Each structure stands twice: as structure tokens, then as C-alpha cells.
PDB file of C-alpha atoms in Angstrom:
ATOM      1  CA  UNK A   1       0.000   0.000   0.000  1.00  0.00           C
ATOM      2  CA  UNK A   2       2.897   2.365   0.617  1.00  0.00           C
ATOM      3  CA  UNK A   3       4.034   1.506  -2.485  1.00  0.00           C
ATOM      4  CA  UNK A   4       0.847   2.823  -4.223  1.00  0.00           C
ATOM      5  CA  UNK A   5       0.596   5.711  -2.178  1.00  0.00           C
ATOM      6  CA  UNK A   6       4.779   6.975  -3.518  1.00  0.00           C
ATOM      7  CA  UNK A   7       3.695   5.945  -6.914  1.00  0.00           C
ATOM      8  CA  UNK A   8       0.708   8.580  -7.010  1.00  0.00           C
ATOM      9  CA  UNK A   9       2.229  11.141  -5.226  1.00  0.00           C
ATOM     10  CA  UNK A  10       5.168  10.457  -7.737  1.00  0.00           C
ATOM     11  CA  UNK A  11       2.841  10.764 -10.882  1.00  0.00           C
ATOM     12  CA  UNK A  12       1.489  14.020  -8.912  1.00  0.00           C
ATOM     13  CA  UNK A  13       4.774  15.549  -8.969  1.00  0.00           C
ATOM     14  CA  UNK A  14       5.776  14.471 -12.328  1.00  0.00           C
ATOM     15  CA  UNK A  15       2.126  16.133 -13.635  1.00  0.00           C
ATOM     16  CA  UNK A  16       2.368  19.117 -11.449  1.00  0.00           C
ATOM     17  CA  UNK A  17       6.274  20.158 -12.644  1.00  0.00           C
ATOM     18  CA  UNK A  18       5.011  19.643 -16.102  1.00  0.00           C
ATOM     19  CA  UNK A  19       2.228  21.952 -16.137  1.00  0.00           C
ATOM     20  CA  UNK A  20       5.026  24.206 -14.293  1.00  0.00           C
ATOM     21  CA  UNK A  21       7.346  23.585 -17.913  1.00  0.00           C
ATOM     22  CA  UNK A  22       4.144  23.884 -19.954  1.00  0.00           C
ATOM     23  CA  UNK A  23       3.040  27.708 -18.909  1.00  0.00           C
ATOM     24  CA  UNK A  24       7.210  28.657 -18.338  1.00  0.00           C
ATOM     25  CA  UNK A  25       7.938  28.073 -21.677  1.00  0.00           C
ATOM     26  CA  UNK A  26       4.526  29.157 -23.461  1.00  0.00           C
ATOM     27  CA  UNK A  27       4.094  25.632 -25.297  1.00  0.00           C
ATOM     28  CA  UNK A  28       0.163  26.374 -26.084  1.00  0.00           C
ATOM     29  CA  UNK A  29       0.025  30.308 -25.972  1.00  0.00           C
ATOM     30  CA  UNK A  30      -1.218  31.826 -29.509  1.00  0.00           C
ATOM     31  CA  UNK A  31       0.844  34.230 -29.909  1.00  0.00           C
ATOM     32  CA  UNK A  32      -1.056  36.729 -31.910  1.00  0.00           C
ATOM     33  CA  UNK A  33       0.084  37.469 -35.533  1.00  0.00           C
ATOM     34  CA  UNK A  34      -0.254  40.841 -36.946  1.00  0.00           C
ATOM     35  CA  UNK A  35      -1.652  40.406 -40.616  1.00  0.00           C
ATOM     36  CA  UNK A  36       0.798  42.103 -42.886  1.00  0.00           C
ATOM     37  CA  UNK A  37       0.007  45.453 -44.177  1.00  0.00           C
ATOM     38  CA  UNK A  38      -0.782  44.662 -48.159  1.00  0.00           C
ATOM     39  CA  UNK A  39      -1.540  47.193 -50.457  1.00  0.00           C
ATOM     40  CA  UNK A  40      -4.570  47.549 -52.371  1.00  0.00           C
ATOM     41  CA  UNK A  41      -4.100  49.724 -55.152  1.00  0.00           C
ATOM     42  CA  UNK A  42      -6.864  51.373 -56.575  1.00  0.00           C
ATOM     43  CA  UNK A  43      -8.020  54.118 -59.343  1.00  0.00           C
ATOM     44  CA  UNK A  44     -10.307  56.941 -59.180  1.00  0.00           C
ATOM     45  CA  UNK A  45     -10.465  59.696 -61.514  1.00  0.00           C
ATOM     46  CA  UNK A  46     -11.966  63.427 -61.076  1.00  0.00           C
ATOM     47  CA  UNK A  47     -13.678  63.165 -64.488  1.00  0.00           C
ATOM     48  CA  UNK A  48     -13.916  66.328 -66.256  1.00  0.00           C
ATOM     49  CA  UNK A  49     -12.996  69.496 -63.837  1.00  0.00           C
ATOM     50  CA  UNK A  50     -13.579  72.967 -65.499  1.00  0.00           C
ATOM     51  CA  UNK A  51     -10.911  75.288 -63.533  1.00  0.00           C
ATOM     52  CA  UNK A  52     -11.289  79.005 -64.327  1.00  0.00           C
ATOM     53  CA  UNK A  53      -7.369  80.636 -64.351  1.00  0.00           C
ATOM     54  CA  UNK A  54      -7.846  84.161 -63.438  1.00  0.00           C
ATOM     55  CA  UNK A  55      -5.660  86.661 -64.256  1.00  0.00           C
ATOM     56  CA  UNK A  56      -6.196  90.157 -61.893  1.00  0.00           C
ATOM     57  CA  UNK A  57     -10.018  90.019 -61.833  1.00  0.00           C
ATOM     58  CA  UNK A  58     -10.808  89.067 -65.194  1.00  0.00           C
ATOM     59  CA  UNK A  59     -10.798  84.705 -66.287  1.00  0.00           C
ATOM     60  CA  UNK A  60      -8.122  84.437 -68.789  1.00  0.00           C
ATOM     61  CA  UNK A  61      -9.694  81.138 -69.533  1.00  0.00           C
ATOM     62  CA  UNK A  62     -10.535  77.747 -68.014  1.00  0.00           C
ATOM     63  CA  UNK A  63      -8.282  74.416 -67.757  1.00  0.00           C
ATOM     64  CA  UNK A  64     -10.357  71.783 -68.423  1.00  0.00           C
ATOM     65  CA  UNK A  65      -8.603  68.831 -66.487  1.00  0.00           C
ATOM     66  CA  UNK A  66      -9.347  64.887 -66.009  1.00  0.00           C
ATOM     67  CA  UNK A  67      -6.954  62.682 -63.929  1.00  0.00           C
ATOM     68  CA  UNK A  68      -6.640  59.235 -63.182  1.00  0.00           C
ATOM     69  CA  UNK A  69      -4.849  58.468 -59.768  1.00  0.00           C
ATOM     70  CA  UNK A  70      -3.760  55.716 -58.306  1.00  0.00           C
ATOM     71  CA  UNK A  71      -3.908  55.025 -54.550  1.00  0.00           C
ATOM     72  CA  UNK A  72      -3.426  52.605 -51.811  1.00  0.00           C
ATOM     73  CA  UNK A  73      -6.398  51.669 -50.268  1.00  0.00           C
ATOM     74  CA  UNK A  74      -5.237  49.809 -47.288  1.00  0.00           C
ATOM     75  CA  UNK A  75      -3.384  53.078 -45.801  1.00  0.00           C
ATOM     76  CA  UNK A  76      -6.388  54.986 -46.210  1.00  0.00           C
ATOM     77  CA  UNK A  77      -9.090  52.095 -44.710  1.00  0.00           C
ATOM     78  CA  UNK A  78     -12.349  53.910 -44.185  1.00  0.00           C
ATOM     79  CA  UNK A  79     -11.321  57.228 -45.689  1.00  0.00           C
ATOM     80  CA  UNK A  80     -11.202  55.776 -49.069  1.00  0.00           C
ATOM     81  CA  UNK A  81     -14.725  56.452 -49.985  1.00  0.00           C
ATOM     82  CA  UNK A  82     -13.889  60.182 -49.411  1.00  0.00           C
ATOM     83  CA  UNK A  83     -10.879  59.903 -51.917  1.00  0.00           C
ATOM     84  CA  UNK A  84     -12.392  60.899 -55.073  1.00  0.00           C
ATOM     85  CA  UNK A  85     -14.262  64.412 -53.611  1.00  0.00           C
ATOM     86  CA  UNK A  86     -10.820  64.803 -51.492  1.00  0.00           C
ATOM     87  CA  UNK A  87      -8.994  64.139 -54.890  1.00  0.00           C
ATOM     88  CA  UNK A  88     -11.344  66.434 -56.793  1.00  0.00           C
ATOM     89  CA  UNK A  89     -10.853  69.520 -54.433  1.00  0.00           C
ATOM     90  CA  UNK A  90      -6.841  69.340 -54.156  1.00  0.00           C
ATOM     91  CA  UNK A  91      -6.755  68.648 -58.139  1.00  0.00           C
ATOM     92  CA  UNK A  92      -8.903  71.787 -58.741  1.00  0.00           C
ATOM     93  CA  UNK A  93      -6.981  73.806 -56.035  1.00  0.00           C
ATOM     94  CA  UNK A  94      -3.849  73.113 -57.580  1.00  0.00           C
ATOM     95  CA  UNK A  95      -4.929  74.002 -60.965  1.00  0.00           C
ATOM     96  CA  UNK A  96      -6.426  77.566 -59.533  1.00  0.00           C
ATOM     97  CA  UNK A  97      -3.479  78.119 -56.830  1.00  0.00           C
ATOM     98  CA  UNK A  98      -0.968  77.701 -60.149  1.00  0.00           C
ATOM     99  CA  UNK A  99      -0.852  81.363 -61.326  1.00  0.00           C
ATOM    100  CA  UNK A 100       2.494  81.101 -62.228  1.00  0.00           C
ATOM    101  CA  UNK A 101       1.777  78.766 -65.101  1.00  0.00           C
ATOM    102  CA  UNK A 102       0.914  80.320 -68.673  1.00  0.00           C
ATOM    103  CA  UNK A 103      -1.194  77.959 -69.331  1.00  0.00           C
ATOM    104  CA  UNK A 104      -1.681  79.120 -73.318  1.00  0.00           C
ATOM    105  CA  UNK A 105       2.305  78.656 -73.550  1.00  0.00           C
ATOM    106  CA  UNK A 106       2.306  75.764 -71.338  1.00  0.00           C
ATOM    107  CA  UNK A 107       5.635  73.597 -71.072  1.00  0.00           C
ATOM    108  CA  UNK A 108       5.898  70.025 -70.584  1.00  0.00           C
ATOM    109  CA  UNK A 109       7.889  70.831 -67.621  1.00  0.00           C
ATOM    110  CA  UNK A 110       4.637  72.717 -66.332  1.00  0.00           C
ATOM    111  CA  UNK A 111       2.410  69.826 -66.328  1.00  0.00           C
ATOM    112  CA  UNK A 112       5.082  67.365 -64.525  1.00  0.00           C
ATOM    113  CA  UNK A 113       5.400  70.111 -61.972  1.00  0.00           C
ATOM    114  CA  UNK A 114       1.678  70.309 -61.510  1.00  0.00           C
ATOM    115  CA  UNK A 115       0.853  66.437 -60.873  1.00  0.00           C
ATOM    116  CA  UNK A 116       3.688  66.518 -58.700  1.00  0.00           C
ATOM    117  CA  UNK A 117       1.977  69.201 -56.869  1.00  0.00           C
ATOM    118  CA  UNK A 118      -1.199  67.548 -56.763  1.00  0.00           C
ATOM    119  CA  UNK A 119       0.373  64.328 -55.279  1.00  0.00           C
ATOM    120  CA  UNK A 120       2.022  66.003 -52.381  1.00  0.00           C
ATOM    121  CA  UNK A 121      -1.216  68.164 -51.752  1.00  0.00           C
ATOM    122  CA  UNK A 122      -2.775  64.711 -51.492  1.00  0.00           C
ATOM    123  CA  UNK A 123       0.105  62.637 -49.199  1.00  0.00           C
ATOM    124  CA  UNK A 124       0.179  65.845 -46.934  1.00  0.00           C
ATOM    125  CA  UNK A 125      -3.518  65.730 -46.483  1.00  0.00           C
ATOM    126  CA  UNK A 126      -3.908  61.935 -46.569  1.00  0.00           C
ATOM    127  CA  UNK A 127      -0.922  60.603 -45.069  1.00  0.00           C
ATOM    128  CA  UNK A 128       2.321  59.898 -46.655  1.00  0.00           C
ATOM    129  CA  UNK A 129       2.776  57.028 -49.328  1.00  0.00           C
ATOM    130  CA  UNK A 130      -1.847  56.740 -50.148  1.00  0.00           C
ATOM    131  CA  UNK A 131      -0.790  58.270 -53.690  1.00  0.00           C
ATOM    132  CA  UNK A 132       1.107  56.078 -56.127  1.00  0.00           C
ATOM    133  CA  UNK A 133       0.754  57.414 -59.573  1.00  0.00           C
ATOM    134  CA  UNK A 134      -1.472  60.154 -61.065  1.00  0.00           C
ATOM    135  CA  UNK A 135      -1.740  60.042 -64.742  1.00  0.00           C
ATOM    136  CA  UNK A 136      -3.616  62.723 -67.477  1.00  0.00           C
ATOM    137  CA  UNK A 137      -6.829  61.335 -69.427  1.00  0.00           C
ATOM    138  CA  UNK A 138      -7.032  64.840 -70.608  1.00  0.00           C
ATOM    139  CA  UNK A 139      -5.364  67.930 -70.204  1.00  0.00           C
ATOM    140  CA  UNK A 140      -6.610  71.967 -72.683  1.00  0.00           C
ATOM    141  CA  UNK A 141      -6.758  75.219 -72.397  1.00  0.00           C
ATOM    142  CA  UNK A 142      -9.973  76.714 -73.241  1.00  0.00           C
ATOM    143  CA  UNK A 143     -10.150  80.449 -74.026  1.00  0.00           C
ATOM    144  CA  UNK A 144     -12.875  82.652 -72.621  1.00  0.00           C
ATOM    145  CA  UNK A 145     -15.736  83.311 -74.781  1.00  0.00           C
ATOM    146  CA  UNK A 146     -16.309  86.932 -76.103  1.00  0.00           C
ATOM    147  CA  UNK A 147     -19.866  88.121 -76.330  1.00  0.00           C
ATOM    148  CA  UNK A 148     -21.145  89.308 -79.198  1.00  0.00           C
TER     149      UNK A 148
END
């Protein structure tokens, strides 16, 4: 009977130091995983915008302007039904806040300058890196019309 009685207390032990092992060296924990950051690229475009470039009080004209832009989706996560309005507004801003651009003797070199403008308007206001390419669908001056 003693016998018995060292053999359980033994198995006791044994049990007891390896639950001790067990939780010491986190055998069963989950550690949890952070799910990688992917990007989701996606396109909108401001269709069509109609900017008037004044010059002193007077429109010298109107840039008629339609962008395709490329963003990441992921960074923005619920914003990124807002992108296209919030896209629309810096585009057009841009275009208006650009008064030193002739834009009836544009340059090449204007145009590059003025999508990179819009893309930093865009990571400043969005966060840095949600803009990955914006590209021209269409791009013309338009002269005033003169009554008469």
C-alpha cells in the first residue's frame, strides 16, 4: 500500500512540474500574428474638372482637367470612400493656386510640376505614401468666350 501511495504522489509531482514547464515556456500560448500590411491599389479619376485661371479680376480662360490616380487603399481604410471628392478639391486647387503657369504657352515641364503638386497636396492631407501614380486622361486650355 505504501508503495501505491509513492507511486501517485510520484505521478502528482511528475504532472504538477510539467504543467510548471508547460506555462514557463509558453508551449500552447497563440501568440497573436499581426496580418501584414498589403496594399490595395486602386483608381479613381476626377472626371472632367472645369478650372477658371484668373488673371487680376478678369478669367483668362478655363483648364479643363481629367486625372486618373492611383492610390493605396489599405493606408487609407475607411477614408477611401472620401478619396475621389478629397482628390477632386486638391486637383482643382492646384490648378487655380498655379498662377504662375501660362497655361496658353504651357511647357511640358509645367504639367510634370503640376501632378507633382497635386500628389504632395494629397500625401500631406492623406498621409504619406496613399498616392502612387497620377496620370492625365485629358489635359486643354480653353479660351474665354467673347460676347457678341
Amino acid at each position: 500500500m505504501l508503495k501505491l501511495l509513492g507511486i501517485g504522489v510520484w505521478s502528482a509531482l511528475v504532472t504538477l512540474a510539467a504543467f510548471f514547464a508547460v506555462d514557463h515556456f509558453q508551449l500552447f500560448n497563440m501568440h497573436p500574428v499581426e496580418p501584414e500590411k498589403t496594399s490595395k491599389i486602386e483608381t479613381a479619376t476626377t472626371n472632367m474638372l472645369r478650372v477658371p485661371i484668373m488673371t487680376g479680376e478678369k478669367a483668362a480662360g478655363f483648364a479643363l482637367l481629367d486625372l486618373s490616380i492611383d492610390y493605396d487603399a489599405a493606408i487609407l481604410g475607411a477614408a477611401s470612400s472620401k478619396f475621389q471628392s478629397i482628390a477632386i478639391d486638391e486637383a482643382f486647387r492646384a490648378v487655380y493656386d498655379s498662377v504662375g503657369i501660362d497655361f496658353k504657352s504651357a511647357k511640358k515641364t509645367d504639367l510634370t510640376g503640376l501632378l507633382r503638386d497635386i500628389g504632395e497636396r494629397l500625401n500631406k492631407r492623406l498621409g504619406e505614401g496613399v498616392v502612387t501614380e497620377i496620370r492625365v486622361k485629358e489635359f486643354m486650355f480653353v479660351p474665354p468666350r467673347k460676347a457678341g
